[in-house]
Amino acid sequence: MNFEFTEEQLAVKQAARDFARQECLPGVIERDELQRFPKEQIYKLAELGFMGMMVKPEYGGSGMDTISYVLAMEEISKIDASVSVCVSVNNSLVCYGLQEYGSEEQKQKYLTPLAQGIKDGELYIGAFLLSEPEAGSDATSQRTTAEDKGDHYVLNGIKNWITNGNSASVYLVIAQTDPAKGHKGINAFIVEKNWPGVTVGAKENKLGIRGSDTHSISFQDVIVPKENRIGADGFGFKFAMKTLEGGRIGIASQALGIASGAYELALAYSKERKAFGQPIMNHQIIQFKLADMATKIEAARLFCLKAAWEKDQHLDYTLSGSMAKVFASETAMWTTTEAVQIHGGYGYVKEFHVERLMRDAKITQIYEGTSEIQRIVISRSILK
Ligand code: CAA
């Protein structure tokens, strides 16, 4: 077993760290307050190759491994989780799904510009449309329909809480083609945002990751060419499950970054802030909080890296991905809450980053499979 990173992995980590501090930190509080999508930051990340990190170079990607992706996600998420969720969705849910399961034509037409993140000089990213008003955790209960009309499908329905909902140009849409077949009647489709019948709903006013644009998307009699179906007929649910497995490594790494960002701030603050005549780091109650933070964060990091390593080795990473997600997201929520506590009154106001990190942490326990869903996946895996 080797716990050392390669020079390339360390270079990716450093590049992501520098980018986050130089390009994401300025204005992060304002973007959160105004719910402003970090378009400039995402465009620059695309230019640096961070939007298609694990895509093969022949399809416009950077050809990196999943370990590098975890390292980059952690560094960006320490500073701005609204940026990192956009990076995660495009890399894990959109590019990975297309690279793994798309046809050669789909890869040429859609994956290549999506991995580059730029097309004709404009930002070009994707979104993953599974959740519906009545189908979040219960993902087989899809109400969106795709009626088979021979050479095309007709798509109708509504999708909710879609990350990159307005900024994406391409949607991967999960829909029910044959309700009688249950999950085996579900398909996944590539849909372009500017096609007739596609409508972007109002932006959600969220607790956290307020810079990311989350919208509902509705489809009314949208014509989808048959060649835009991903995989064989009825493959859509498995496509969603396999794609989400990779997504969970991305969100676990985001949670890890939120936790480690809050920990670094709490550590620095405890050295500066004085109470009872000495820096608060000299009080054992603060030392123990910091010790517990550091321990949990290191465990979360090891979970994320193990899942990433298994994915890179083409091993089954269903279990490790879910363990990473549930542990890292709960670590993020706990650590950010404690970081606010260490900051006292300052931690409760918006000028101090821990306040935002605590709000951002919550979503990591919800999206791409709630903590409860991860426990279902874990228990099924260990009890089989
Ligand atoms: N890989 C491959 N196949 C899988 C699979 C996996 N990980 N998990 C399930 N399947 C297959 C099963 O084998 C089964 O197929 P067969 O009948 O051929 O054997 C089929 O899928 C149905 O499986 P289940 O009976 O286990 O289905 P279920 O209804 O019990 O649900 C679940 C399983 C794990 C709970 C699943 O519904 C799930 O993961 N739900 C959570 C969905 C989710 O993560 N939503 C997040 C929304 S996306 C998002 O947040 C994006 C964003 O914008 C940030």
mmCIF file of C-alpha atoms in Angstrom, residues 2-366:
data_model
loop_
_atom_site.group_PDB
_atom_site.id
_atom_site.type_symbol
_atom_site.label_atom_id
_atom_site.label_comp_id
_atom_site.label_asym_id
_atom_site.label_seq_id
_atom_site.Cartn_x
_atom_site.Cartn_y
_atom_site.Cartn_z
ATOM 1 C CA ASN A 2 1.298 3.412 -0.975
ATOM 2 C CA PHE A 3 -0.059 6.600 0.609
ATOM 3 C CA GLU A 4 2.141 8.918 -1.479
ATOM 4 C CA PHE A 5 0.710 11.101 -4.206
ATOM 5 C CA THR A 6 2.404 11.289 -7.589
ATOM 6 C CA GLU A 7 4.026 14.533 -8.722
ATOM 7 C CA GLU A 8 1.197 15.028 -11.194
ATOM 8 C CA GLN A 9 -1.467 14.608 -8.495
ATOM 9 C CA LEU A 10 0.334 17.103 -6.250
ATOM 10 C CA ALA A 11 0.588 19.571 -9.135
ATOM 11 C CA VAL A 12 -3.169 19.325 -9.748
ATOM 12 C CA LYS A 13 -3.841 19.892 -6.044
ATOM 13 C CA GLN A 14 -1.574 22.943 -5.994
ATOM 14 C CA ALA A 15 -3.125 24.377 -9.153
ATOM 15 C CA ALA A 16 -6.635 23.961 -7.715
ATOM 16 C CA ARG A 17 -5.520 25.482 -4.405
ATOM 17 C CA ASP A 18 -3.945 28.513 -6.099
ATOM 18 C CA PHE A 19 -6.965 28.978 -8.331
ATOM 19 C CA ALA A 20 -9.406 28.795 -5.419
ATOM 20 C CA ARG A 21 -7.458 31.346 -3.388
ATOM 21 C CA GLN A 22 -6.740 33.736 -6.253
ATOM 22 C CA GLU A 23 -9.922 33.469 -8.323
ATOM 23 C CA CYS A 24 -12.710 32.156 -6.070
ATOM 24 C CA LEU A 25 -12.000 33.817 -2.723
ATOM 25 C CA PRO A 26 -12.429 37.409 -3.956
ATOM 26 C CA GLY A 27 -16.177 38.057 -4.094
ATOM 27 C CA VAL A 28 -17.272 34.724 -2.592
ATOM 28 C CA ILE A 29 -19.328 36.407 0.152
ATOM 29 C CA GLU A 30 -20.979 38.773 -2.337
ATOM 30 C CA ARG A 31 -21.804 35.978 -4.802
ATOM 31 C CA ASP A 32 -23.411 34.028 -1.950
ATOM 32 C CA GLU A 33 -25.406 37.055 -0.810
ATOM 33 C CA LEU A 34 -26.586 37.951 -4.318
ATOM 34 C CA GLN A 35 -26.972 34.318 -5.475
ATOM 35 C CA ARG A 36 -24.688 35.110 -8.417
ATOM 36 C CA PHE A 37 -23.517 32.177 -10.535
ATOM 37 C CA PRO A 38 -19.669 32.097 -10.666
ATOM 38 C CA LYS A 39 -19.565 32.126 -14.469
ATOM 39 C CA GLU A 40 -16.159 33.783 -14.757
ATOM 40 C CA GLN A 41 -14.598 31.266 -12.346
ATOM 41 C CA ILE A 42 -16.125 28.272 -14.150
ATOM 42 C CA TYR A 43 -14.972 29.607 -17.526
ATOM 43 C CA LYS A 44 -11.403 29.945 -16.227
ATOM 44 C CA LEU A 45 -11.557 26.453 -14.699
ATOM 45 C CA ALA A 46 -12.661 25.156 -18.100
ATOM 46 C CA GLU A 47 -9.658 26.853 -19.735
ATOM 47 C CA LEU A 48 -7.429 25.092 -17.182
ATOM 48 C CA GLY A 49 -8.977 21.679 -17.958
ATOM 49 C CA PHE A 50 -10.920 21.201 -14.698
ATOM 50 C CA MET A 51 -14.351 20.665 -16.287
ATOM 51 C CA GLY A 52 -13.476 17.362 -17.971
ATOM 52 C CA MET A 53 -10.722 16.186 -15.657
ATOM 53 C CA MET A 54 -11.163 12.430 -16.118
ATOM 54 C CA VAL A 55 -12.231 12.482 -19.767
ATOM 55 C CA LYS A 56 -9.773 11.028 -22.265
ATOM 56 C CA PRO A 57 -7.804 13.647 -24.217
ATOM 57 C CA GLU A 58 -9.279 12.400 -27.531
ATOM 58 C CA TYR A 59 -12.663 13.619 -26.238
ATOM 59 C CA GLY A 60 -11.388 16.990 -25.076
ATOM 60 C CA GLY A 61 -10.608 15.992 -21.492
ATOM 61 C CA SER A 62 -7.522 16.199 -19.291
ATOM 62 C CA GLY A 63 -7.075 12.421 -18.874
ATOM 63 C CA MET A 64 -6.473 12.639 -15.127
ATOM 64 C CA ASP A 65 -7.307 10.057 -12.504
ATOM 65 C CA THR A 66 -10.046 10.194 -9.874
ATOM 66 C CA ILE A 67 -7.486 10.795 -7.086
ATOM 67 C CA SER A 68 -6.548 14.100 -8.767
ATOM 68 C CA TYR A 69 -10.247 14.928 -9.006
ATOM 69 C CA VAL A 70 -10.699 14.380 -5.235
ATOM 70 C CA LEU A 71 -7.682 16.594 -4.502
ATOM 71 C CA ALA A 72 -8.964 19.377 -6.772
ATOM 72 C CA MET A 73 -12.504 19.155 -5.392
ATOM 73 C CA GLU A 74 -11.224 19.447 -1.827
ATOM 74 C CA GLU A 75 -9.165 22.551 -2.572
ATOM 75 C CA ILE A 76 -11.924 24.362 -4.491
ATOM 76 C CA SER A 77 -14.576 23.426 -1.899
ATOM 77 C CA LYS A 78 -12.490 24.881 0.942
ATOM 78 C CA ILE A 79 -13.159 28.263 -0.604
ATOM 79 C CA ASP A 80 -16.343 28.118 -2.698
ATOM 80 C CA ALA A 81 -18.726 25.144 -2.730
ATOM 81 C CA SER A 82 -20.917 26.888 -5.317
ATOM 82 C CA VAL A 83 -18.031 26.626 -7.771
ATOM 83 C CA SER A 84 -17.178 23.064 -6.793
ATOM 84 C CA VAL A 85 -20.706 21.670 -7.209
ATOM 85 C CA CYS A 86 -20.698 22.932 -10.780
ATOM 86 C CA VAL A 87 -17.310 21.251 -11.326
ATOM 87 C CA SER A 88 -18.585 18.032 -9.731
ATOM 88 C CA VAL A 89 -21.826 17.791 -11.728
ATOM 89 C CA ASN A 90 -20.114 18.455 -15.054
ATOM 90 C CA ASN A 91 -17.275 16.009 -14.351
ATOM 91 C CA SER A 92 -19.076 13.192 -12.531
ATOM 92 C CA LEU A 93 -22.680 13.194 -13.640
ATOM 93 C CA VAL A 94 -22.380 14.523 -17.171
ATOM 94 C CA CYS A 95 -18.945 13.797 -18.669
ATOM 95 C CA TYR A 96 -18.418 10.500 -16.860
ATOM 96 C CA GLY A 97 -21.851 9.198 -17.890
ATOM 97 C CA LEU A 98 -21.299 10.133 -21.536
ATOM 98 C CA GLN A 99 -17.757 8.781 -21.683
ATOM 99 C CA GLU A 100 -18.784 5.469 -20.108
ATOM 100 C CA TYR A 101 -22.139 4.860 -21.761
ATOM 101 C CA GLY A 102 -22.532 7.277 -24.691
ATOM 102 C CA SER A 103 -22.270 6.281 -28.367
ATOM 103 C CA GLU A 104 -19.271 7.391 -30.417
ATOM 104 C CA GLU A 105 -21.459 9.996 -32.128
ATOM 105 C CA GLN A 106 -22.681 11.328 -28.744
ATOM 106 C CA LYS A 107 -19.100 11.545 -27.532
ATOM 107 C CA GLN A 108 -18.007 13.510 -30.578
ATOM 108 C CA LYS A 109 -20.989 15.831 -30.573
ATOM 109 C CA TYR A 110 -21.604 16.412 -26.850
ATOM 110 C CA LEU A 111 -18.863 14.965 -24.641
ATOM 111 C CA THR A 112 -15.999 16.750 -26.389
ATOM 112 C CA PRO A 113 -17.277 20.319 -25.892
ATOM 113 C CA LEU A 114 -18.680 19.462 -22.437
ATOM 114 C CA ALA A 115 -15.285 18.155 -21.311
ATOM 115 C CA GLN A 116 -13.664 21.333 -22.627
ATOM 116 C CA GLY A 117 -16.387 23.361 -20.900
ATOM 117 C CA ILE A 118 -16.305 25.883 -23.728
ATOM 118 C CA LYS A 119 -17.879 25.922 -27.181
ATOM 119 C CA ASP A 120 -17.571 28.785 -29.674
ATOM 120 C CA GLY A 121 -16.014 30.907 -26.930
ATOM 121 C CA GLU A 122 -19.000 30.452 -24.596
ATOM 122 C CA LEU A 123 -19.328 28.408 -21.410
ATOM 123 C CA TYR A 124 -20.679 24.956 -22.331
ATOM 124 C CA ILE A 125 -21.582 22.697 -19.405
ATOM 125 C CA GLY A 126 -24.184 20.082 -18.550
ATOM 126 C CA ALA A 127 -26.756 19.157 -15.921
ATOM 127 C CA PHE A 128 -28.207 15.872 -14.665
ATOM 128 C CA LEU A 129 -32.003 15.727 -14.486
ATOM 129 C CA LEU A 130 -33.246 12.882 -12.317
ATOM 130 C CA SER A 131 -35.112 14.463 -9.369
ATOM 131 C CA GLU A 132 -38.777 15.345 -9.694
ATOM 132 C CA PRO A 133 -41.326 16.901 -7.333
ATOM 133 C CA GLU A 134 -42.326 13.372 -6.280
ATOM 134 C CA ALA A 135 -39.177 11.406 -7.137
ATOM 135 C CA GLY A 136 -36.072 12.391 -5.197
ATOM 136 C CA SER A 137 -34.803 9.466 -3.137
ATOM 137 C CA ASP A 138 -37.378 7.148 -4.719
ATOM 138 C CA ALA A 139 -35.751 7.505 -8.107
ATOM 139 C CA THR A 140 -37.690 4.749 -9.883
ATOM 140 C CA SER A 141 -40.957 6.749 -9.509
ATOM 141 C CA GLN A 142 -40.286 8.873 -12.578
ATOM 142 C CA ARG A 143 -43.322 10.846 -13.813
ATOM 143 C CA THR A 144 -41.529 12.496 -16.730
ATOM 144 C CA THR A 145 -42.484 10.543 -19.834
ATOM 145 C CA ALA A 146 -40.670 9.911 -23.110
ATOM 146 C CA GLU A 147 -43.120 8.473 -25.605
ATOM 147 C CA ASP A 148 -41.533 6.324 -28.293
ATOM 148 C CA LYS A 149 -42.626 7.593 -31.725
ATOM 149 C CA GLY A 150 -40.370 5.483 -33.902
ATOM 150 C CA ASP A 151 -37.470 7.709 -34.938
ATOM 151 C CA HIS A 152 -37.898 10.081 -31.992
ATOM 152 C CA TYR A 153 -39.298 10.397 -28.459
ATOM 153 C CA VAL A 154 -41.698 13.030 -27.147
ATOM 154 C CA LEU A 155 -40.674 14.269 -23.715
ATOM 155 C CA ASN A 156 -43.119 15.706 -21.154
ATOM 156 C CA GLY A 157 -42.710 16.446 -17.462
ATOM 157 C CA ILE A 158 -40.915 18.491 -14.861
ATOM 158 C CA LYS A 159 -37.567 18.110 -13.073
ATOM 159 C CA ASN A 160 -36.703 19.805 -9.779
ATOM 160 C CA TRP A 161 -33.647 21.164 -7.943
ATOM 161 C CA ILE A 162 -31.415 20.958 -10.999
ATOM 162 C CA THR A 163 -27.834 22.109 -10.397
ATOM 163 C CA ASN A 164 -26.555 24.179 -13.380
ATOM 164 C CA GLY A 165 -30.223 24.376 -14.424
ATOM 165 C CA ASN A 166 -29.893 27.678 -16.244
ATOM 166 C CA SER A 167 -26.182 27.778 -16.998
ATOM 167 C CA ALA A 168 -26.093 24.349 -18.671
ATOM 168 C CA SER A 169 -26.461 23.967 -22.433
ATOM 169 C CA VAL A 170 -27.027 20.201 -22.298
ATOM 170 C CA TYR A 171 -29.282 18.183 -20.025
ATOM 171 C CA LEU A 172 -29.062 14.444 -19.338
ATOM 172 C CA VAL A 173 -32.725 13.651 -18.669
ATOM 173 C CA ILE A 174 -34.061 10.492 -17.024
ATOM 174 C CA ALA A 175 -37.619 9.669 -18.119
ATOM 175 C CA GLN A 176 -40.140 6.845 -18.145
ATOM 176 C CA THR A 177 -40.750 5.290 -21.565
ATOM 177 C CA ASP A 178 -42.799 2.277 -20.540
ATOM 178 C CA PRO A 179 -44.427 2.499 -17.083
ATOM 179 C CA ALA A 180 -45.537 -1.140 -17.247
ATOM 180 C CA LYS A 181 -41.869 -2.180 -17.110
ATOM 181 C CA GLY A 182 -41.080 -0.167 -13.941
ATOM 182 C CA HIS A 183 -37.414 0.755 -13.681
ATOM 183 C CA LYS A 184 -36.682 -1.308 -16.799
ATOM 184 C CA GLY A 185 -38.869 1.099 -18.784
ATOM 185 C CA ILE A 186 -36.710 4.120 -17.859
ATOM 186 C CA ASN A 187 -34.354 5.772 -20.376
ATOM 187 C CA ALA A 188 -31.755 8.545 -20.299
ATOM 188 C CA PHE A 189 -31.646 11.207 -23.020
ATOM 189 C CA ILE A 190 -29.386 14.023 -24.136
ATOM 190 C CA VAL A 191 -31.537 17.128 -24.487
ATOM 191 C CA GLU A 192 -30.360 20.556 -25.571
ATOM 192 C CA LYS A 193 -31.582 23.444 -23.482
ATOM 193 C CA ASN A 194 -32.537 25.570 -26.488
ATOM 194 C CA TRP A 195 -34.834 22.974 -28.057
ATOM 195 C CA PRO A 196 -38.515 23.947 -28.464
ATOM 196 C CA GLY A 197 -40.632 22.980 -25.434
ATOM 197 C CA VAL A 198 -37.788 23.201 -22.882
ATOM 198 C CA THR A 199 -38.465 25.832 -20.190
ATOM 199 C CA VAL A 200 -36.187 26.841 -17.330
ATOM 200 C CA GLY A 201 -38.230 27.621 -14.190
ATOM 201 C CA ALA A 202 -37.491 30.131 -11.437
ATOM 202 C CA LYS A 203 -34.214 29.971 -9.557
ATOM 203 C CA GLU A 204 -34.434 28.350 -6.106
ATOM 204 C CA ASN A 205 -33.635 30.667 -3.173
ATOM 205 C CA LYS A 206 -31.422 28.323 -1.173
ATOM 206 C CA LEU A 207 -29.943 28.040 2.332
ATOM 207 C CA GLY A 208 -26.448 27.307 0.987
ATOM 208 C CA ILE A 209 -24.430 26.970 -2.227
ATOM 209 C CA ARG A 210 -26.324 30.103 -3.179
ATOM 210 C CA GLY A 211 -24.000 30.931 -6.078
ATOM 211 C CA SER A 212 -24.902 27.727 -7.897
ATOM 212 C CA ASP A 213 -27.975 28.046 -10.105
ATOM 213 C CA THR A 214 -30.655 25.578 -9.109
ATOM 214 C CA HIS A 215 -33.834 25.555 -11.175
ATOM 215 C CA SER A 216 -36.790 23.413 -12.117
ATOM 216 C CA ILE A 217 -36.876 22.473 -15.806
ATOM 217 C CA SER A 218 -40.050 21.574 -17.649
ATOM 218 C CA PHE A 219 -40.575 19.753 -20.927
ATOM 219 C CA GLN A 220 -43.609 20.131 -23.097
ATOM 220 C CA ASP A 221 -43.789 17.922 -26.192
ATOM 221 C CA VAL A 222 -40.023 18.121 -26.680
ATOM 222 C CA ILE A 223 -38.889 16.122 -29.719
ATOM 223 C CA VAL A 224 -35.795 14.083 -28.841
ATOM 224 C CA PRO A 225 -34.115 12.219 -31.738
ATOM 225 C CA LYS A 226 -33.646 8.518 -31.090
ATOM 226 C CA GLU A 227 -29.871 8.847 -31.452
ATOM 227 C CA ASN A 228 -29.944 10.996 -28.286
ATOM 228 C CA ARG A 229 -31.010 8.085 -26.085
ATOM 229 C CA ILE A 230 -28.063 6.869 -23.985
ATOM 230 C CA GLY A 231 -27.470 3.126 -24.166
ATOM 231 C CA ALA A 232 -29.954 0.372 -25.001
ATOM 232 C CA ASP A 233 -33.705 0.741 -24.482
ATOM 233 C CA GLY A 234 -34.483 0.506 -20.750
ATOM 234 C CA PHE A 235 -30.922 1.274 -19.589
ATOM 235 C CA GLY A 236 -31.825 4.673 -18.074
ATOM 236 C CA PHE A 237 -32.200 3.685 -14.431
ATOM 237 C CA LYS A 238 -28.931 1.767 -14.360
ATOM 238 C CA PHE A 239 -27.306 4.678 -16.167
ATOM 239 C CA ALA A 240 -28.526 6.987 -13.380
ATOM 240 C CA MET A 241 -27.346 4.641 -10.615
ATOM 241 C CA LYS A 242 -23.883 4.047 -12.116
ATOM 242 C CA THR A 243 -23.400 7.728 -12.843
ATOM 243 C CA LEU A 244 -24.477 8.725 -9.337
ATOM 244 C CA GLU A 245 -21.928 6.327 -7.863
ATOM 245 C CA GLY A 246 -19.152 8.437 -9.370
ATOM 246 C CA GLY A 247 -21.035 11.592 -8.389
ATOM 247 C CA ARG A 248 -20.958 10.523 -4.770
ATOM 248 C CA ILE A 249 -17.148 10.610 -4.791
ATOM 249 C CA GLY A 250 -17.360 14.181 -6.103
ATOM 250 C CA ILE A 251 -19.830 15.304 -3.429
ATOM 251 C CA ALA A 252 -17.930 13.448 -0.694
ATOM 252 C CA SER A 253 -14.823 15.400 -1.766
ATOM 253 C CA GLN A 254 -16.825 18.607 -1.758
ATOM 254 C CA ALA A 255 -17.948 17.840 1.820
ATOM 255 C CA LEU A 256 -14.331 17.056 2.736
ATOM 256 C CA GLY A 257 -13.257 20.439 1.369
ATOM 257 C CA ILE A 258 -16.003 22.328 3.212
ATOM 258 C CA ALA A 259 -14.943 20.578 6.445
ATOM 259 C CA SER A 260 -11.229 21.193 5.962
ATOM 260 C CA GLY A 261 -11.850 24.817 4.954
ATOM 261 C CA ALA A 262 -13.803 25.407 8.187
ATOM 262 C CA TYR A 263 -11.168 23.587 10.234
ATOM 263 C CA GLU A 264 -8.325 25.723 8.820
ATOM 264 C CA LEU A 265 -10.272 28.887 9.654
ATOM 265 C CA ALA A 266 -11.072 27.667 13.184
ATOM 266 C CA LEU A 267 -7.436 26.706 13.774
ATOM 267 C CA ALA A 268 -6.161 30.113 12.661
ATOM 268 C CA TYR A 269 -8.807 31.944 14.678
ATOM 269 C CA SER A 270 -8.033 29.990 17.847
ATOM 270 C CA LYS A 271 -4.433 31.241 17.643
ATOM 271 C CA GLU A 272 -5.497 34.888 17.254
ATOM 272 C CA ARG A 273 -8.492 35.205 19.524
ATOM 273 C CA LYS A 274 -7.783 35.819 23.201
ATOM 274 C CA ALA A 275 -10.090 34.968 26.101
ATOM 275 C CA PHE A 276 -9.320 34.830 29.807
ATOM 276 C CA GLY A 277 -5.911 36.360 29.137
ATOM 277 C CA GLN A 278 -4.634 33.903 26.529
ATOM 278 C CA PRO A 279 -5.243 32.647 22.993
ATOM 279 C CA ILE A 280 -8.272 30.353 23.043
ATOM 280 C CA MET A 281 -6.127 27.541 21.557
ATOM 281 C CA ASN A 282 -4.598 27.186 25.024
ATOM 282 C CA HIS A 283 -7.948 26.077 26.430
ATOM 283 C CA GLN A 284 -8.327 22.335 26.383
ATOM 284 C CA ILE A 285 -11.962 22.516 25.282
ATOM 285 C CA ILE A 286 -10.825 24.212 22.034
ATOM 286 C CA GLN A 287 -7.859 21.845 21.609
ATOM 287 C CA PHE A 288 -10.177 18.828 21.838
ATOM 288 C CA LYS A 289 -12.600 20.283 19.303
ATOM 289 C CA LEU A 290 -9.701 20.875 16.887
ATOM 290 C CA ALA A 291 -8.327 17.384 17.538
ATOM 291 C CA ASP A 292 -11.698 15.803 16.756
ATOM 292 C CA MET A 293 -12.047 17.922 13.606
ATOM 293 C CA ALA A 294 -8.593 16.950 12.339
ATOM 294 C CA THR A 295 -9.257 13.257 13.042
ATOM 295 C CA LYS A 296 -12.644 13.135 11.330
ATOM 296 C CA ILE A 297 -11.393 15.124 8.338
ATOM 297 C CA GLU A 298 -8.452 12.772 7.852
ATOM 298 C CA ALA A 299 -10.811 9.774 8.003
ATOM 299 C CA ALA A 300 -13.136 11.437 5.458
ATOM 300 C CA ARG A 301 -10.144 12.126 3.190
ATOM 301 C CA LEU A 302 -9.054 8.486 3.341
ATOM 302 C CA PHE A 303 -12.604 7.346 2.516
ATOM 303 C CA CYS A 304 -12.707 9.644 -0.524
ATOM 304 C CA LEU A 305 -9.281 8.555 -1.750
ATOM 305 C CA LYS A 306 -10.087 4.857 -1.294
ATOM 306 C CA ALA A 307 -13.289 5.165 -3.328
ATOM 307 C CA ALA A 308 -11.388 7.129 -5.994
ATOM 308 C CA TRP A 309 -8.615 4.550 -6.093
ATOM 309 C CA GLU A 310 -11.137 1.715 -6.470
ATOM 310 C CA LYS A 311 -12.810 3.583 -9.324
ATOM 311 C CA ASP A 312 -9.456 4.104 -11.051
ATOM 312 C CA GLN A 313 -8.671 0.378 -10.638
ATOM 313 C CA HIS A 314 -12.075 -0.480 -12.205
ATOM 314 C CA LEU A 315 -13.132 -2.200 -8.963
ATOM 315 C CA ASP A 316 -16.642 -2.042 -7.530
ATOM 316 C CA TYR A 317 -16.809 1.204 -5.533
ATOM 317 C CA THR A 318 -20.528 1.263 -4.679
ATOM 318 C CA LEU A 319 -19.861 0.622 -0.991
ATOM 319 C CA SER A 320 -16.804 2.830 -0.574
ATOM 320 C CA GLY A 321 -18.461 5.696 -2.483
ATOM 321 C CA SER A 322 -21.516 5.630 -0.228
ATOM 322 C CA MET A 323 -19.375 5.316 2.905
ATOM 323 C CA ALA A 324 -17.274 8.265 1.730
ATOM 324 C CA LYS A 325 -20.349 10.375 1.031
ATOM 325 C CA VAL A 326 -22.187 9.705 4.279
ATOM 326 C CA PHE A 327 -19.078 10.095 6.437
ATOM 327 C CA ALA A 328 -17.671 13.162 4.693
ATOM 328 C CA SER A 329 -21.006 14.988 4.590
ATOM 329 C CA GLU A 330 -21.714 14.331 8.267
ATOM 330 C CA THR A 331 -18.145 15.418 9.055
ATOM 331 C CA ALA A 332 -18.752 18.624 7.088
ATOM 332 C CA MET A 333 -21.938 19.425 8.994
ATOM 333 C CA TRP A 334 -20.386 18.686 12.375
ATOM 334 C CA THR A 335 -17.064 20.433 11.668
ATOM 335 C CA THR A 336 -18.620 23.605 10.264
ATOM 336 C CA THR A 337 -20.997 23.822 13.250
ATOM 337 C CA GLU A 338 -18.062 23.491 15.642
ATOM 338 C CA ALA A 339 -16.046 26.018 13.626
ATOM 339 C CA VAL A 340 -18.879 28.538 14.055
ATOM 340 C CA GLN A 341 -18.930 27.715 17.776
ATOM 341 C CA ILE A 342 -15.172 28.375 18.075
ATOM 342 C CA HIS A 343 -15.659 31.727 16.337
ATOM 343 C CA GLY A 344 -18.455 32.623 18.787
ATOM 344 C CA GLY A 345 -20.440 35.711 17.773
ATOM 345 C CA TYR A 346 -18.088 36.373 14.835
ATOM 346 C CA GLY A 347 -18.952 32.959 13.424
ATOM 347 C CA TYR A 348 -22.591 33.923 13.185
ATOM 348 C CA VAL A 349 -22.100 36.895 10.871
ATOM 349 C CA LYS A 350 -21.573 36.864 7.139
ATOM 350 C CA GLU A 351 -18.163 38.580 7.090
ATOM 351 C CA PHE A 352 -16.658 35.380 8.500
ATOM 352 C CA HIS A 353 -16.492 32.479 6.028
ATOM 353 C CA VAL A 354 -17.439 29.780 8.536
ATOM 354 C CA GLU A 355 -21.037 31.028 8.534
ATOM 355 C CA ARG A 356 -21.321 30.309 4.793
ATOM 356 C CA LEU A 357 -19.460 27.000 5.055
ATOM 357 C CA MET A 358 -21.958 25.809 7.691
ATOM 358 C CA ARG A 359 -24.871 26.615 5.371
ATOM 359 C CA ASP A 360 -23.070 25.034 2.401
ATOM 360 C CA ALA A 361 -22.348 21.843 4.344
ATOM 361 C CA LYS A 362 -26.020 20.921 4.731
ATOM 362 C CA ILE A 363 -26.662 20.161 1.067
ATOM 363 C CA THR A 364 -23.926 17.523 1.006
ATOM 364 C CA GLN A 365 -26.163 15.404 3.271
ATOM 365 C CA ILE A 366 -29.020 15.759 0.784
#
